[in-house]
mmCIF file of C-alpha atoms and ligand atoms in Angstrom:
data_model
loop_
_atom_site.group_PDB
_atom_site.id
_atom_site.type_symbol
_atom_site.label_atom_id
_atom_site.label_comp_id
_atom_site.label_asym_id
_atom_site.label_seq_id
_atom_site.Cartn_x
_atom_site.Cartn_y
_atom_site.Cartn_z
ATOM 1 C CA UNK M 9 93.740 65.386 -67.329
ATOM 2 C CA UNK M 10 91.169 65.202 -70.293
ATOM 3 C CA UNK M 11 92.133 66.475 -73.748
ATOM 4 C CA UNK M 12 90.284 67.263 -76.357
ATOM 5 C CA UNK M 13 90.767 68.803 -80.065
ATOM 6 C CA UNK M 14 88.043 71.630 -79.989
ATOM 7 C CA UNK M 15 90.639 74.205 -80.266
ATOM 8 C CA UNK M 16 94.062 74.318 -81.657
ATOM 9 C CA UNK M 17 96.940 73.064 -79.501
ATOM 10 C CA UNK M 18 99.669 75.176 -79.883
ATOM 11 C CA UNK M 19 102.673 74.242 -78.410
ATOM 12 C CA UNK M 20 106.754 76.121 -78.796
ATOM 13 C CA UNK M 21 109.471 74.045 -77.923
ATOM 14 C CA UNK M 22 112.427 75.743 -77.155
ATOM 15 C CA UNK M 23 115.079 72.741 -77.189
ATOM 16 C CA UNK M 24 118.551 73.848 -75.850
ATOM 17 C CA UNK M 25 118.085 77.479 -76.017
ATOM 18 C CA UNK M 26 117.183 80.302 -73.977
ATOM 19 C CA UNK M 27 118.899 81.421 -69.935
ATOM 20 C CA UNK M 28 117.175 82.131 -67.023
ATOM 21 C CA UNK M 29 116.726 85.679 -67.590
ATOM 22 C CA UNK M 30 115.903 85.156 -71.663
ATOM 23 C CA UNK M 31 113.432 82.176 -71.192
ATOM 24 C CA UNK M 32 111.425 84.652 -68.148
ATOM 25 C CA UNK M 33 111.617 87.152 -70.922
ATOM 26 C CA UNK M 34 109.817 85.001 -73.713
ATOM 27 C CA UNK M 35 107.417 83.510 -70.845
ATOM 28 C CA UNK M 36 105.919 86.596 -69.482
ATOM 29 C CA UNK M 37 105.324 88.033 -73.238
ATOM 30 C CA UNK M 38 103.831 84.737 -73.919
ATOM 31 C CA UNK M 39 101.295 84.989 -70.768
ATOM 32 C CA UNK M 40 101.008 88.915 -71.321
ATOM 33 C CA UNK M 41 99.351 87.749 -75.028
ATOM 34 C CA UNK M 42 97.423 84.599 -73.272
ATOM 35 C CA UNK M 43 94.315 86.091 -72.552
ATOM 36 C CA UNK M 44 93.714 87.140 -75.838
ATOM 37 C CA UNK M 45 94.014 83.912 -76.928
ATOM 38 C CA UNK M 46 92.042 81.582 -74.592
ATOM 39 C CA UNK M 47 90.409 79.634 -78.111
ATOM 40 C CA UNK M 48 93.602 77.854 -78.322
ATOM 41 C CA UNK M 49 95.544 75.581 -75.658
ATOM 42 C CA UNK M 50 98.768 76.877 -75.755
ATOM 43 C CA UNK M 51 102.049 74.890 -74.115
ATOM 44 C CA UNK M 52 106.086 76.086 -73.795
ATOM 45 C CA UNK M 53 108.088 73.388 -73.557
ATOM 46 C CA UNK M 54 111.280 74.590 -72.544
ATOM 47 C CA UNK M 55 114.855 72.896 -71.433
ATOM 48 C CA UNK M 56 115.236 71.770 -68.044
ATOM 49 C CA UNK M 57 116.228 73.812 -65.900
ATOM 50 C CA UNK M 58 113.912 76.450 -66.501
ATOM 51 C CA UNK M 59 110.936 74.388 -65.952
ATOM 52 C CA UNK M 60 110.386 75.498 -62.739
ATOM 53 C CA UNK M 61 110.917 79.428 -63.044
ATOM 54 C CA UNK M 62 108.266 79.231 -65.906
ATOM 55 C CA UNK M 63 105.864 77.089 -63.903
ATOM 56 C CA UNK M 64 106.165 80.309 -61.579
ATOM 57 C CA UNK M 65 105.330 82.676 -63.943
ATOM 58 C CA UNK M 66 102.409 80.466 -65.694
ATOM 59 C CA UNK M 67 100.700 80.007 -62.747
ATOM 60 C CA UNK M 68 96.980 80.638 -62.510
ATOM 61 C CA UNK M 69 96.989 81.396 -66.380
ATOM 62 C CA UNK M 70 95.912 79.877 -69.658
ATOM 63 C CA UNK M 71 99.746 78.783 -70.255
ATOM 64 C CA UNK M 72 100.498 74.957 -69.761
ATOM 65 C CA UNK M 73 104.016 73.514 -69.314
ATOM 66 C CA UNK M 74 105.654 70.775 -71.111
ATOM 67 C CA UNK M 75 109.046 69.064 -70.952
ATOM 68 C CA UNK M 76 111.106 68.066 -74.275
ATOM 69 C CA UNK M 77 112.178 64.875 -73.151
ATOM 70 C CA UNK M 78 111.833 61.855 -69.869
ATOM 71 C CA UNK M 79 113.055 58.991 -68.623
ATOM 72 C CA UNK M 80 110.647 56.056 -67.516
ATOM 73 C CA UNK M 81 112.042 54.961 -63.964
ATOM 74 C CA UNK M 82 110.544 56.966 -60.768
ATOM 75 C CA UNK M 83 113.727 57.519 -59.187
ATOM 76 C CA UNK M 84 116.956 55.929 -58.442
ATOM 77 C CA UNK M 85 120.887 55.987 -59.957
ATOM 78 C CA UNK M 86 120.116 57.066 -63.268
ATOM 79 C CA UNK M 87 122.784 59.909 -63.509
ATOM 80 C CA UNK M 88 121.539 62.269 -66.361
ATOM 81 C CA UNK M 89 117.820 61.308 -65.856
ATOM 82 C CA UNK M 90 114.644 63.208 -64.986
ATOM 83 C CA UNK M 91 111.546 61.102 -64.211
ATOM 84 C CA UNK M 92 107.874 61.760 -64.682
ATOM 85 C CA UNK M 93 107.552 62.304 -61.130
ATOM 86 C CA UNK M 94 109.787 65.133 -60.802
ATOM 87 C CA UNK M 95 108.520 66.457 -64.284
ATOM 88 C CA UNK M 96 105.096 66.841 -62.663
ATOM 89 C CA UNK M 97 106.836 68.178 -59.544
ATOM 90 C CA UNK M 98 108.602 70.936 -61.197
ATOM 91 C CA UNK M 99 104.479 71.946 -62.691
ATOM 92 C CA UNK M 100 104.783 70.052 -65.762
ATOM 93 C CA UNK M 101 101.389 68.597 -67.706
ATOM 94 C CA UNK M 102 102.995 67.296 -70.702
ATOM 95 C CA UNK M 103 106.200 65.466 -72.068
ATOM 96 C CA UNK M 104 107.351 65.298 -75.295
ATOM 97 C CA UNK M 105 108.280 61.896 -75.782
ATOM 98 C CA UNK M 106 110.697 60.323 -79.116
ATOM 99 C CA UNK M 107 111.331 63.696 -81.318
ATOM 100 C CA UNK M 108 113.345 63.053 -83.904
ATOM 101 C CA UNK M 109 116.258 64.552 -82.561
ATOM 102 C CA UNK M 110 116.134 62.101 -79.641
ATOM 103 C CA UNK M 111 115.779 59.470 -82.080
ATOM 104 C CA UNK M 112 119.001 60.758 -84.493
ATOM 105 C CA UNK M 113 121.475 61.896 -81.746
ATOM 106 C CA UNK M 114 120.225 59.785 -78.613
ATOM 107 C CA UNK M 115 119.602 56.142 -80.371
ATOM 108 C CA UNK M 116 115.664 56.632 -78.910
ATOM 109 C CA UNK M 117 113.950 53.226 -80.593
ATOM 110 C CA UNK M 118 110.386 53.172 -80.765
ATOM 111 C CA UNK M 119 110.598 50.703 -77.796
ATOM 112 C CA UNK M 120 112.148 52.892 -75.906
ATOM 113 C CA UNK M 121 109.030 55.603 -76.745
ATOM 114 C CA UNK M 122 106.881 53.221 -75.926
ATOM 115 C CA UNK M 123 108.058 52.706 -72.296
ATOM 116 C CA UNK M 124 108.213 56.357 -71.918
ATOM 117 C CA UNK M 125 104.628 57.069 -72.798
ATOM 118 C CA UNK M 126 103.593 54.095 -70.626
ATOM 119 C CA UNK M 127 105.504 56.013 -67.736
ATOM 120 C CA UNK M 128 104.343 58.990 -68.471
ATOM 121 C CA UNK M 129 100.860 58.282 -68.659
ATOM 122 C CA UNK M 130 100.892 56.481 -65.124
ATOM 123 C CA UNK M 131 102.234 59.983 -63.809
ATOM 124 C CA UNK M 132 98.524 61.919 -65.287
ATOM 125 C CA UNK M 133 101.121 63.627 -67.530
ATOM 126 C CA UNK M 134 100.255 64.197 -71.563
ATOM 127 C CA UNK M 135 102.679 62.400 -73.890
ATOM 128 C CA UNK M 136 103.638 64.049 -77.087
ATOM 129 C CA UNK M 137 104.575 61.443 -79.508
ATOM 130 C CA UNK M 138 106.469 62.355 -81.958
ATOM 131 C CA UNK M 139 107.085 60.587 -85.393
ATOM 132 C CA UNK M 140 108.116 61.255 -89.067
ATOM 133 C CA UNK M 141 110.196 59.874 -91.554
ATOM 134 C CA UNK M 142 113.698 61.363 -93.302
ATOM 135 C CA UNK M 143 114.443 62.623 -96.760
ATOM 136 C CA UNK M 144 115.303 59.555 -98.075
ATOM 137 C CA UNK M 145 112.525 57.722 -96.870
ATOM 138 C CA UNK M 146 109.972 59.968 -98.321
ATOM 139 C CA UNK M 147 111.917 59.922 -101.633
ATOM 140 C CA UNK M 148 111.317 56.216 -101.627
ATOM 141 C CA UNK M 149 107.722 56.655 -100.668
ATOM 142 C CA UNK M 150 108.089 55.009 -97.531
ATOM 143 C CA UNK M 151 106.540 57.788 -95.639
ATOM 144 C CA UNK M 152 103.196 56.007 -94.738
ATOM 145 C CA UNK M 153 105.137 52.564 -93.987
ATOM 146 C CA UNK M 154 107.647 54.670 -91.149
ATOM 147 C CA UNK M 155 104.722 56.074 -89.732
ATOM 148 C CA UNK M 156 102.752 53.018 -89.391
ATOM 149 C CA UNK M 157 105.292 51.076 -87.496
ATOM 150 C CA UNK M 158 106.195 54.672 -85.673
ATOM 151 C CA UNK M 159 102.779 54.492 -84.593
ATOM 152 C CA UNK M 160 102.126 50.535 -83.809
ATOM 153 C CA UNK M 161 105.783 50.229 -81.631
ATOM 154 C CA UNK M 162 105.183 53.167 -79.847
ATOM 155 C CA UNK M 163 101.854 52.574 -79.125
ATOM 156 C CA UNK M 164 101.824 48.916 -77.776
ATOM 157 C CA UNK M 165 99.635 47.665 -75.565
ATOM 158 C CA UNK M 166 98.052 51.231 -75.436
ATOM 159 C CA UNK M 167 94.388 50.780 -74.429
ATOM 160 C CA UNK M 168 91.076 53.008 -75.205
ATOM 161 C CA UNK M 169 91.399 54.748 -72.439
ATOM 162 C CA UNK M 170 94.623 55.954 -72.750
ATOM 163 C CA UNK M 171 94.969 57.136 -76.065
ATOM 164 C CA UNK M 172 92.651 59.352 -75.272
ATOM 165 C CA UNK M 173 95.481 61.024 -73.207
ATOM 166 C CA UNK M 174 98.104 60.776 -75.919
ATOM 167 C CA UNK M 175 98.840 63.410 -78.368
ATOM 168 C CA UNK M 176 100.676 62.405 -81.480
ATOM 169 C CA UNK M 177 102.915 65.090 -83.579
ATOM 170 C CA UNK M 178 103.641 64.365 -87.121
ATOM 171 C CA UNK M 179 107.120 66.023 -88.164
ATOM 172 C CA UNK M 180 108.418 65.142 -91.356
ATOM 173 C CA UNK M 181 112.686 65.147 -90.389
ATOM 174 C CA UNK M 182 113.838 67.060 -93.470
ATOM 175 C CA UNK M 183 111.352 69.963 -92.360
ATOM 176 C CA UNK M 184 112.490 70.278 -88.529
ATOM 177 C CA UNK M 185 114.668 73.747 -88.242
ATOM 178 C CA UNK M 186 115.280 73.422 -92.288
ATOM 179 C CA UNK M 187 113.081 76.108 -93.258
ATOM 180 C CA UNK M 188 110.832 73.498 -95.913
ATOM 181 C CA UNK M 189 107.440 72.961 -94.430
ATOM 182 C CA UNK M 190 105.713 70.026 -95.814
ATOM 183 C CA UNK M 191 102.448 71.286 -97.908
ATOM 184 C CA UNK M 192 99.442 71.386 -96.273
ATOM 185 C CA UNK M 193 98.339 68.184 -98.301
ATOM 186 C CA UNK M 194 101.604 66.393 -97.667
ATOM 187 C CA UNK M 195 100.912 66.774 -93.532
ATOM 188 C CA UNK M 196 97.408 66.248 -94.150
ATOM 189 C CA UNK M 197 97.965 63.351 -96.195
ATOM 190 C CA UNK M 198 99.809 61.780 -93.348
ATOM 191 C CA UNK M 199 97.812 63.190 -90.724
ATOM 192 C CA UNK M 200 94.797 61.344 -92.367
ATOM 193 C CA UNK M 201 96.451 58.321 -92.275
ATOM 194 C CA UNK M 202 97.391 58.447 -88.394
ATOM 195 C CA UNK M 203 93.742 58.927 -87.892
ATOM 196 C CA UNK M 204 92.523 55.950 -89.769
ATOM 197 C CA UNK M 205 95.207 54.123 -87.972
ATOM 198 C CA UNK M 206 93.817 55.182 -84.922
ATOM 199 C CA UNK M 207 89.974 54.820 -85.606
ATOM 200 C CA UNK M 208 90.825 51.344 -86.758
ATOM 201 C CA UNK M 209 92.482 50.080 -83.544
ATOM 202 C CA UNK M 210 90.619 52.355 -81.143
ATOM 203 C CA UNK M 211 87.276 53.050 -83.200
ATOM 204 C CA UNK M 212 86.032 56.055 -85.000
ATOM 205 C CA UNK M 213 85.161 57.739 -81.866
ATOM 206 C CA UNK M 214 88.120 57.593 -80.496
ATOM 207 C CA UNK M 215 89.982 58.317 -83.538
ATOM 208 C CA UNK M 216 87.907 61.790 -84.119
ATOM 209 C CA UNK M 217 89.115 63.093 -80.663
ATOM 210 C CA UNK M 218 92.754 62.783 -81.043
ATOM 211 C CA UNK M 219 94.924 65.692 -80.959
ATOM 212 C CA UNK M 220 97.075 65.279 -84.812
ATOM 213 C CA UNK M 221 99.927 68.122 -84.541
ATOM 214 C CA UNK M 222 102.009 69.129 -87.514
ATOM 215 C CA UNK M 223 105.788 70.236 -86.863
ATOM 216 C CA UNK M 224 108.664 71.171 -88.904
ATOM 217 C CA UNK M 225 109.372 75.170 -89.696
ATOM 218 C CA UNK M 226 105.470 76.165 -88.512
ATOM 219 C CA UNK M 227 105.598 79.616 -88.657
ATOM 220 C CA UNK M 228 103.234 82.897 -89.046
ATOM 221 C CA UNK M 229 103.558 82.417 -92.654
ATOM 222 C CA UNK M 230 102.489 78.793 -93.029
ATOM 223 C CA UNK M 231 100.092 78.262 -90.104
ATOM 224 C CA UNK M 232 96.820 79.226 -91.470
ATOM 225 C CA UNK M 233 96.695 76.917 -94.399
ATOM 226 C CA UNK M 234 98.535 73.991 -92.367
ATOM 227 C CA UNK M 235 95.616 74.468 -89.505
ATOM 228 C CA UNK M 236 92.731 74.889 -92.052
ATOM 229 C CA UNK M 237 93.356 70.987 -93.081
ATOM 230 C CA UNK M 238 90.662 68.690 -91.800
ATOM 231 C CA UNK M 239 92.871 66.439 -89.372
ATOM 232 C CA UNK M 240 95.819 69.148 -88.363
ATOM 233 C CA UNK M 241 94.797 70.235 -84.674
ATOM 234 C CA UNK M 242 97.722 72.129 -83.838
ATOM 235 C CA UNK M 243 101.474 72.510 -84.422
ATOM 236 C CA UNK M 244 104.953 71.880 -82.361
ATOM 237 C CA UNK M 245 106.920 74.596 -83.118
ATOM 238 C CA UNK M 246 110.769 74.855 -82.904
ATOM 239 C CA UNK M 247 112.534 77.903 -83.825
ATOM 240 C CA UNK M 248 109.295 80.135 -84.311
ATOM 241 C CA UNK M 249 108.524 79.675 -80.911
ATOM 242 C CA UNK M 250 111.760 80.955 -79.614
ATOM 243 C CA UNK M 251 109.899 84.875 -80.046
ATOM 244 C CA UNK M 252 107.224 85.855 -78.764
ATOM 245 C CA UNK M 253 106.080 87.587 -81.667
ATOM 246 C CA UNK M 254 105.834 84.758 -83.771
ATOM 247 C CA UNK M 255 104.783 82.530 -81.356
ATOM 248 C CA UNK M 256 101.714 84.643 -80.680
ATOM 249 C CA UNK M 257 101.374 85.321 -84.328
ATOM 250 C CA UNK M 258 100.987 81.022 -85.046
ATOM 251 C CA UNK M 259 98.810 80.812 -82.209
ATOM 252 C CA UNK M 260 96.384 83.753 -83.994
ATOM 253 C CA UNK M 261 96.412 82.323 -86.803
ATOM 254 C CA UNK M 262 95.866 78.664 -86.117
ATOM 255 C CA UNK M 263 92.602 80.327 -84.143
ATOM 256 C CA UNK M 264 91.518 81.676 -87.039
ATOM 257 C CA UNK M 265 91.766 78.636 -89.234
ATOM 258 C CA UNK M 266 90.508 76.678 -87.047
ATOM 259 C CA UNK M 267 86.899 78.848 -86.371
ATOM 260 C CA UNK M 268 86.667 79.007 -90.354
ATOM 261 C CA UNK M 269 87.314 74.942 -90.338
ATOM 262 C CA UNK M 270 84.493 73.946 -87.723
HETATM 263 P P1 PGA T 59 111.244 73.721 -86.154
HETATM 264 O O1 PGA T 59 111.233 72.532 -85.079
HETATM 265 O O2 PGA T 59 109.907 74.430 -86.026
HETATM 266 O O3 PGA T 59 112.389 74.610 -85.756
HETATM 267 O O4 PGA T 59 111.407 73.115 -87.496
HETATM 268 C C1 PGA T 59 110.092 71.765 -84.855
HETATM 269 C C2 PGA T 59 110.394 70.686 -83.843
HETATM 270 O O5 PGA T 59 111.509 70.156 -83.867
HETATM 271 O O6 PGA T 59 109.560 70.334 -83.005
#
């Protein structure tokens, strides 16, 4: 699967919330809205075992499916694990791969992101790499210097060709399901960096294509000016995406900014 950055990428993940019945509810209101909103690619990401039920419902539609988390073997006694393979089984095109709270609770090293994306990306599934640095490390100003060795360990012995398949989301830690959004020069500060980064390992080309998400607290009330920033294509939203309201209310908005941006 290609991917490109000529519309927003909009993408909810629901982490450990939502039932059967709930998560069917959110989905179908989600694909009711979809195709009014065609100028964006738009992804759920939700726990599990809903993956399939929503792959159901999705089907045929605008709506893509991601999973929140993966482990790098095919199969075998891993007790606990869920591979690429079944990820794509159960209708999955994407994988969020090292979020922070992977990284906090789950002792996920950026070696360990790095073999899942490798994984991943031998599957023809989309990793979403997440990276971002605490409180305390922005305090310090070490922002840039976290996400510079975020980015260079978790993308080793990446080639051209397939970082063109990777999508990277920038989520500052003290802004994930706090309610403080970085400004919209803050992410694009670091989202300019990431691309340099890129464009100097990969070449501008390259670099230009990438798809740069913002996360942490996105919601109808910040996405406009967050999208309108040169290198933001997109957001992965947490708690927002949990409605459909809101959800649907981002994924306007970041259309918007994003026609006025072009
Ligand atoms: P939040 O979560 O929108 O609830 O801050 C974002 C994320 O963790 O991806």
């Amino acid at each position: 699967m290609k991917i490109s950055n000529q519309k927003p990428f909009i993408s909810g993940n629901w982490k450990m919330y939502k039932t059967i019945p709930e998560a069917l509810e959110l989905v179908k209101a989600i694909k009711g809205a979809s195709p009014k909103l065609t100028e964006a690619e738009l992804v759920v990401i939700p726990p599990f075992t809903i993956l399939s039920e929503v792959a159901k419902i999705i089907e045929g539609t605008s709506v893509q499916l991601g999973a929140q988390n993966v482990f790098w073997e095919e199969k075998g006694a891993f007790t606990g694990e869920i591979s690429p393979f079944m990820l794509k089984d159960a209708g999955c095109q994407y994988a969020v791969i090292g979020h922070s709270e992977r990284r906090q609770y789950f002792g996920e090293t950026n070696e360990i992101v790095n073999r899942k994306i490798k994984a991943v990306l031998a599957y023809e599934l989309i990793p979403i790499m997440c990276i971002g640095e605490s409180l305390e490390e922005r305090e310090k100003e070490k922002t840039i210097e976290k996400v510079e060795t975020q980015i260079s360990e978790g993308l080793k012995g990446i080639g051209k060709e397939e970082i063109s398949r990777i999508i990277i989301a920038y989520e500052p830690i003290w802004a994930i399901g706090t309610g403080l959004t970085a400004t919209p020069a803050q992410a694009e500060e670091v989202h300019s960096f990431i691309r340099e980064k890129l464009a100097e390992k990969y070449g501008n080309e390259t670099a230009s294509c990438a798809i740069l998400l913002y996360g942490g607290s996105v919601k109808p009330a910040n996405t406009y000016s967050l999208l309108k920033e040169k290198n933001i294509n997109g957001a992965l939203v947490g708690g927002a995406s949990l409605e459909a309201d809101s959800f649907i209310q981002i994924t306007e908005d970041a259309i918007k900014a994003y026609k006025e941006k072009k």
